[in-house]
């Protein structure tokens, strides 16, 4: 499949200031040397507990935060080398939908103004065609086009998220980063919004990077899934392969925690003890070793590499690599 985004050795460290002089005394290693691709037309999900680096990765792609290291290519463009003007142009191709649409929509603007602004900034549509285009966008996301002059507070949470989606769509992007985009919604509304995202993907040939802590949601929407732990990729695979045949102990633990209806065999539950360690001084060797039920001596000193374990399936674990597990 054609690669839309290529990420190599991406690092995102946030400085921690301390002392009287406010010098940088340490760093939070939010994302620590990860490489992966996003294919055209797919939905790649990133899952993991909070603090694993999934949202930071999304923000780095958009350069909402400047990455500490690595490189990002969008089609053939070197994203980190772009100047401000070029970056504005790129933002037309890469849009984001956040968890809380209420926070990201200006309460004093009507839907017409919100979507109109998106169209003006990107300069994609002549003024006289704007109303027509806004109504078309509303229709596409399942909102009534005669609600064009309403304010965000006059809509429900699910409807507000649809406005957020319409705003992202307004500039005809290629990639949409959905950062916990349905996490704040009720389960029944979640399903409707996920189905809408799928419909729009098909209609506009969109690519999604879907960031979520919820494996149920990820299972519904993804083509491929990437699991992160403490700033590292621990496993990446096609959805079916990941859910049916997880390799990494952390993925197994995450999956064993979600109930599967009508399952014949009872799943073995892998309980994780302890909290996620601090990303300021992550554990040596395998970062998961402080919580891994299968830890062996090597894990404490040597960092496992991400290796292929099957077609399109990669995991970073010494036991998986040695076949002893
Ligand atoms: Fe567990 Fe070791 Fe594998 Fe890390 S490398 S996941 S500690 S078995």
Tab-separated table of C-alpha atoms in Angstrom, residues 46-325:
chain	number	residue	atom	x	y	z
A	46	UNK	CA	-2.690	4.175	18.449
A	47	UNK	CA	-3.679	2.660	21.792
A	48	UNK	CA	-2.188	2.684	25.245
A	49	UNK	CA	-2.733	4.019	28.733
A	50	UNK	CA	-2.589	7.732	29.393
A	51	UNK	CA	0.985	8.989	29.281
A	52	UNK	CA	2.115	6.383	26.722
A	53	UNK	CA	2.796	9.063	24.121
A	54	UNK	CA	-0.118	8.505	21.767
A	55	UNK	CA	-1.503	12.070	21.785
A	56	UNK	CA	2.016	13.512	21.776
A	57	UNK	CA	2.679	11.560	18.570
A	58	UNK	CA	-0.416	13.081	16.946
A	59	UNK	CA	0.547	16.591	18.028
A	60	UNK	CA	4.074	16.104	16.682
A	61	UNK	CA	2.751	15.125	13.237
A	62	UNK	CA	0.828	18.377	13.092
A	63	UNK	CA	3.789	20.247	14.582
A	64	UNK	CA	1.544	21.580	17.337
A	65	UNK	CA	4.623	20.794	19.417
A	66	UNK	CA	8.031	20.884	17.753
A	67	UNK	CA	9.545	17.376	17.939
A	68	UNK	CA	12.914	16.978	19.665
A	69	UNK	CA	14.250	14.679	16.990
A	70	UNK	CA	13.523	12.388	14.085
A	71	UNK	CA	11.811	13.114	10.805
A	72	UNK	CA	8.300	13.114	9.397
A	73	UNK	CA	7.473	12.916	5.711
A	74	UNK	CA	3.986	13.620	4.460
A	75	UNK	CA	3.873	12.341	0.894
A	76	UNK	CA	7.228	13.694	-0.266
A	77	UNK	CA	7.312	16.729	2.038
A	78	UNK	CA	9.728	16.970	4.931
A	79	UNK	CA	7.255	18.217	7.565
A	80	UNK	CA	9.857	19.345	10.095
A	81	UNK	CA	11.710	21.375	7.467
A	82	UNK	CA	8.684	23.463	6.420
A	83	UNK	CA	8.518	27.189	7.110
A	84	UNK	CA	5.369	28.791	8.568
A	85	UNK	CA	3.729	29.482	5.231
A	86	UNK	CA	4.384	25.967	3.946
A	87	UNK	CA	3.142	24.566	7.241
A	88	UNK	CA	-0.136	26.459	6.873
A	89	UNK	CA	-0.548	24.855	3.473
A	90	UNK	CA	0.182	21.439	4.926
A	91	UNK	CA	-2.434	21.929	7.656
A	92	UNK	CA	-4.983	21.888	4.859
A	93	UNK	CA	-4.009	18.283	4.232
A	94	UNK	CA	-3.774	17.277	7.894
A	95	UNK	CA	-6.651	18.070	10.216
A	96	UNK	CA	-7.407	17.107	13.798
A	97	UNK	CA	-10.539	16.356	15.787
A	98	UNK	CA	-10.175	16.599	19.559
A	99	UNK	CA	-12.019	14.879	22.388
A	100	UNK	CA	-13.947	17.892	23.599
A	101	UNK	CA	-15.697	19.638	20.728
A	102	UNK	CA	-17.152	22.222	23.106
A	103	UNK	CA	-13.687	23.413	24.068
A	104	UNK	CA	-12.540	23.619	20.464
A	105	UNK	CA	-15.627	25.442	19.119
A	106	UNK	CA	-15.958	29.164	19.788
A	107	UNK	CA	-19.213	29.522	21.803
A	108	UNK	CA	-19.815	33.002	20.363
A	109	UNK	CA	-19.736	31.846	16.769
A	110	UNK	CA	-22.579	30.259	14.832
A	111	UNK	CA	-22.005	27.132	12.792
A	112	UNK	CA	-21.983	29.342	9.696
A	113	UNK	CA	-19.142	31.402	11.169
A	114	UNK	CA	-17.187	28.408	12.464
A	115	UNK	CA	-17.268	26.559	9.168
A	116	UNK	CA	-17.026	29.777	7.150
A	117	UNK	CA	-13.812	30.630	8.969
A	118	UNK	CA	-12.311	27.251	8.136
A	119	UNK	CA	-13.164	27.815	4.480
A	120	UNK	CA	-11.711	31.358	4.484
A	121	UNK	CA	-8.466	30.481	6.252
A	122	UNK	CA	-7.767	27.836	3.705
A	123	UNK	CA	-9.094	29.931	0.867
A	124	UNK	CA	-10.601	26.990	-0.934
A	125	UNK	CA	-14.024	28.268	-1.873
A	126	UNK	CA	-15.229	31.556	-3.424
A	127	UNK	CA	-17.327	33.718	-1.089
A	128	UNK	CA	-20.585	33.392	-3.003
A	129	UNK	CA	-20.431	29.608	-2.843
A	130	UNK	CA	-19.734	29.519	0.908
A	131	UNK	CA	-23.266	29.087	2.292
A	132	UNK	CA	-23.974	26.329	-0.161
A	133	UNK	CA	-20.741	24.555	0.807
A	134	UNK	CA	-21.464	24.895	4.549
A	135	UNK	CA	-24.935	23.423	4.075
A	136	UNK	CA	-23.452	20.582	2.092
A	137	UNK	CA	-20.928	19.926	4.879
A	138	UNK	CA	-23.677	19.897	7.510
A	139	UNK	CA	-25.658	17.490	5.407
A	140	UNK	CA	-22.612	15.234	5.004
A	141	UNK	CA	-22.108	14.930	8.756
A	142	UNK	CA	-25.800	14.299	9.417
A	143	UNK	CA	-26.777	17.742	10.731
A	144	UNK	CA	-29.717	19.785	9.495
A	145	UNK	CA	-28.569	22.431	7.056
A	146	UNK	CA	-31.225	24.852	8.382
A	147	UNK	CA	-29.372	24.849	11.728
A	148	UNK	CA	-26.580	26.831	10.105
A	149	UNK	CA	-27.184	29.911	12.278
A	150	UNK	CA	-27.236	28.102	15.612
A	151	UNK	CA	-24.556	28.291	18.303
A	152	UNK	CA	-22.598	25.305	19.679
A	153	UNK	CA	-24.546	25.250	22.965
A	154	UNK	CA	-27.760	24.608	21.042
A	155	UNK	CA	-26.428	21.213	19.959
A	156	UNK	CA	-25.911	17.949	21.874
A	157	UNK	CA	-22.411	16.552	22.541
A	158	UNK	CA	-22.640	14.166	19.583
A	159	UNK	CA	-23.880	16.922	17.296
A	160	UNK	CA	-21.069	19.218	18.405
A	161	UNK	CA	-18.573	16.530	17.509
A	162	UNK	CA	-20.228	16.376	14.078
A	163	UNK	CA	-19.603	20.141	13.748
A	164	UNK	CA	-15.951	19.462	14.637
A	165	UNK	CA	-15.827	16.811	11.917
A	166	UNK	CA	-17.460	19.177	9.406
A	167	UNK	CA	-14.863	21.828	10.259
A	168	UNK	CA	-12.060	19.344	9.647
A	169	UNK	CA	-13.649	18.260	6.359
A	170	UNK	CA	-14.138	21.847	5.179
A	171	UNK	CA	-10.590	22.084	3.856
A	172	UNK	CA	-10.660	18.708	2.102
A	173	UNK	CA	-7.836	17.090	4.082
A	174	UNK	CA	-6.087	13.836	3.246
A	175	UNK	CA	-5.353	12.847	6.842
A	176	UNK	CA	-7.513	13.406	9.920
A	177	UNK	CA	-6.033	12.803	13.348
A	178	UNK	CA	-8.853	11.803	15.693
A	179	UNK	CA	-7.534	12.339	19.218
A	180	UNK	CA	-9.912	10.563	21.620
A	181	UNK	CA	-12.587	11.927	19.282
A	182	UNK	CA	-15.449	9.816	20.659
A	183	UNK	CA	-14.206	9.285	24.233
A	184	UNK	CA	-16.468	11.907	25.810
A	185	UNK	CA	-19.631	10.602	24.131
A	186	UNK	CA	-22.220	8.083	25.356
A	187	UNK	CA	-21.727	4.597	23.966
A	188	UNK	CA	-24.719	4.737	21.583
A	189	UNK	CA	-23.634	8.124	20.252
A	190	UNK	CA	-20.045	6.839	19.933
A	191	UNK	CA	-21.231	4.153	17.528
A	192	UNK	CA	-23.070	6.714	15.401
A	193	UNK	CA	-20.038	9.000	15.182
A	194	UNK	CA	-17.718	6.067	14.382
A	195	UNK	CA	-20.059	4.974	11.602
A	196	UNK	CA	-20.127	8.534	10.295
A	197	UNK	CA	-16.306	8.608	10.267
A	198	UNK	CA	-16.273	5.359	8.284
A	199	UNK	CA	-18.807	6.677	5.791
A	200	UNK	CA	-16.809	9.878	5.298
A	201	UNK	CA	-13.588	7.912	4.893
A	202	UNK	CA	-15.126	6.020	2.035
A	203	UNK	CA	-16.731	9.097	0.496
A	204	UNK	CA	-13.642	11.343	0.637
A	205	UNK	CA	-10.872	8.706	0.548
A	206	UNK	CA	-9.617	9.880	3.925
A	207	UNK	CA	-6.812	8.447	6.009
A	208	UNK	CA	-7.269	8.406	9.786
A	209	UNK	CA	-4.818	8.306	12.640
A	210	UNK	CA	-7.144	7.290	15.424
A	211	UNK	CA	-5.848	7.859	18.944
A	212	UNK	CA	-7.777	6.138	21.731
A	213	UNK	CA	-7.430	4.380	25.060
A	214	UNK	CA	-10.571	2.341	24.324
A	215	UNK	CA	-9.908	-1.017	22.658
A	216	UNK	CA	-13.604	-1.581	21.961
A	217	UNK	CA	-13.694	1.589	19.860
A	218	UNK	CA	-10.374	0.750	18.217
A	219	UNK	CA	-11.663	-2.680	17.253
A	220	UNK	CA	-14.645	-1.061	15.547
A	221	UNK	CA	-12.790	1.472	13.433
A	222	UNK	CA	-9.211	0.315	12.707
A	223	UNK	CA	-7.437	-1.381	9.857
A	224	UNK	CA	-4.169	-1.541	11.779
A	225	UNK	CA	-3.368	-1.007	15.436
A	226	UNK	CA	-0.218	0.261	17.114
A	227	UNK	CA	0.218	-0.250	20.857
A	228	UNK	CA	2.390	2.180	22.805
A	229	UNK	CA	3.862	1.955	26.292
A	230	UNK	CA	5.931	4.669	27.950
A	231	UNK	CA	6.873	6.458	24.743
A	232	UNK	CA	7.686	3.305	22.750
A	233	UNK	CA	5.880	1.169	20.190
A	234	UNK	CA	5.512	-2.304	21.662
A	235	UNK	CA	3.398	-3.878	18.932
A	236	UNK	CA	1.924	-2.996	15.545
A	237	UNK	CA	-0.238	-5.224	13.347
A	238	UNK	CA	-3.380	-5.580	11.267
A	239	UNK	CA	-6.408	-5.357	13.495
A	240	UNK	CA	-7.368	-9.010	13.120
A	241	UNK	CA	-3.868	-10.234	13.740
A	242	UNK	CA	-3.495	-8.020	16.815
A	243	UNK	CA	-6.811	-8.958	18.385
A	244	UNK	CA	-6.690	-12.673	17.480
A	245	UNK	CA	-3.018	-13.249	18.011
A	246	UNK	CA	-1.430	-10.590	20.244
A	247	UNK	CA	2.292	-11.144	20.775
A	248	UNK	CA	3.483	-8.624	23.337
A	249	UNK	CA	2.652	-9.274	27.014
A	250	UNK	CA	1.402	-5.705	27.388
A	251	UNK	CA	-1.010	-6.068	24.453
A	252	UNK	CA	-2.163	-9.398	25.885
A	253	UNK	CA	-2.838	-7.750	29.206
A	254	UNK	CA	-4.788	-4.901	27.607
A	255	UNK	CA	-6.854	-7.310	25.533
A	256	UNK	CA	-7.506	-9.685	28.394
A	257	UNK	CA	-9.137	-6.824	30.279
A	258	UNK	CA	-11.904	-6.299	27.730
A	259	UNK	CA	-14.918	-8.593	27.917
A	260	UNK	CA	-15.767	-10.419	24.696
A	261	UNK	CA	-19.430	-11.399	24.336
A	262	UNK	CA	-20.358	-14.971	23.274
A	263	UNK	CA	-16.822	-16.243	23.621
A	264	UNK	CA	-16.625	-20.023	23.949
A	265	UNK	CA	-13.265	-20.366	25.628
A	266	UNK	CA	-12.707	-18.310	28.672
A	267	UNK	CA	-9.844	-15.907	28.219
A	268	UNK	CA	-6.949	-16.007	30.597
A	269	UNK	CA	-6.899	-12.694	32.400
A	270	UNK	CA	-3.458	-11.096	32.685
A	271	UNK	CA	-3.534	-8.686	35.560
A	272	UNK	CA	-1.026	-5.890	35.554
A	273	UNK	CA	0.266	-4.787	38.915
A	274	UNK	CA	1.751	-1.425	39.780
A	275	UNK	CA	1.472	1.892	38.010
A	276	UNK	CA	3.038	2.981	34.761
A	277	UNK	CA	6.567	4.160	35.725
A	278	UNK	CA	7.558	7.790	35.264
A	279	UNK	CA	8.519	8.825	31.721
A	280	UNK	CA	11.228	11.029	33.267
A	281	UNK	CA	13.400	8.056	34.177
A	282	UNK	CA	11.860	5.127	32.336
A	283	UNK	CA	13.065	1.635	33.367
A	284	UNK	CA	16.268	0.362	31.742
A	285	UNK	CA	16.043	-2.459	29.223
A	286	UNK	CA	12.445	-3.250	28.352
A	287	UNK	CA	10.338	-0.410	29.712
A	288	UNK	CA	7.577	-2.848	30.562
A	289	UNK	CA	9.796	-5.077	32.720
A	290	UNK	CA	8.611	-3.617	36.048
A	291	UNK	CA	5.072	-4.824	35.326
A	292	UNK	CA	5.573	-7.763	33.002
A	293	UNK	CA	4.447	-11.167	34.358
A	294	UNK	CA	6.943	-12.935	32.035
A	295	UNK	CA	10.050	-10.885	32.796
A	296	UNK	CA	13.452	-12.615	32.423
A	297	UNK	CA	16.921	-11.351	33.328
A	298	UNK	CA	17.763	-9.926	29.866
A	299	UNK	CA	14.669	-7.716	30.014
A	300	UNK	CA	16.174	-5.602	32.791
A	301	UNK	CA	19.261	-4.586	30.831
A	302	UNK	CA	18.613	-4.944	27.112
A	303	UNK	CA	16.006	-3.003	25.220
A	304	UNK	CA	14.016	-5.253	22.853
A	305	UNK	CA	13.772	-4.167	19.223
A	306	UNK	CA	10.604	-4.066	17.221
A	307	UNK	CA	10.784	-7.221	15.081
A	308	UNK	CA	8.539	-8.953	12.600
A	309	UNK	CA	6.705	-11.921	14.089
A	310	UNK	CA	4.444	-12.505	11.108
A	311	UNK	CA	3.281	-10.735	7.968
A	312	UNK	CA	2.798	-7.071	8.817
A	313	UNK	CA	3.002	-7.919	12.516
A	314	UNK	CA	5.798	-6.496	14.683
A	315	UNK	CA	6.425	-6.742	18.412
A	316	UNK	CA	9.208	-5.607	20.753
A	317	UNK	CA	9.814	-8.376	23.282
A	318	UNK	CA	12.812	-10.652	23.957
A	319	UNK	CA	10.639	-13.671	24.611
A	320	UNK	CA	8.668	-13.256	21.410
A	321	UNK	CA	11.920	-12.785	19.463
A	322	UNK	CA	13.464	-15.929	20.946
A	323	UNK	CA	10.297	-17.993	20.493
A	324	UNK	CA	10.307	-18.935	24.180
A	325	UNK	CA	6.862	-17.660	24.866
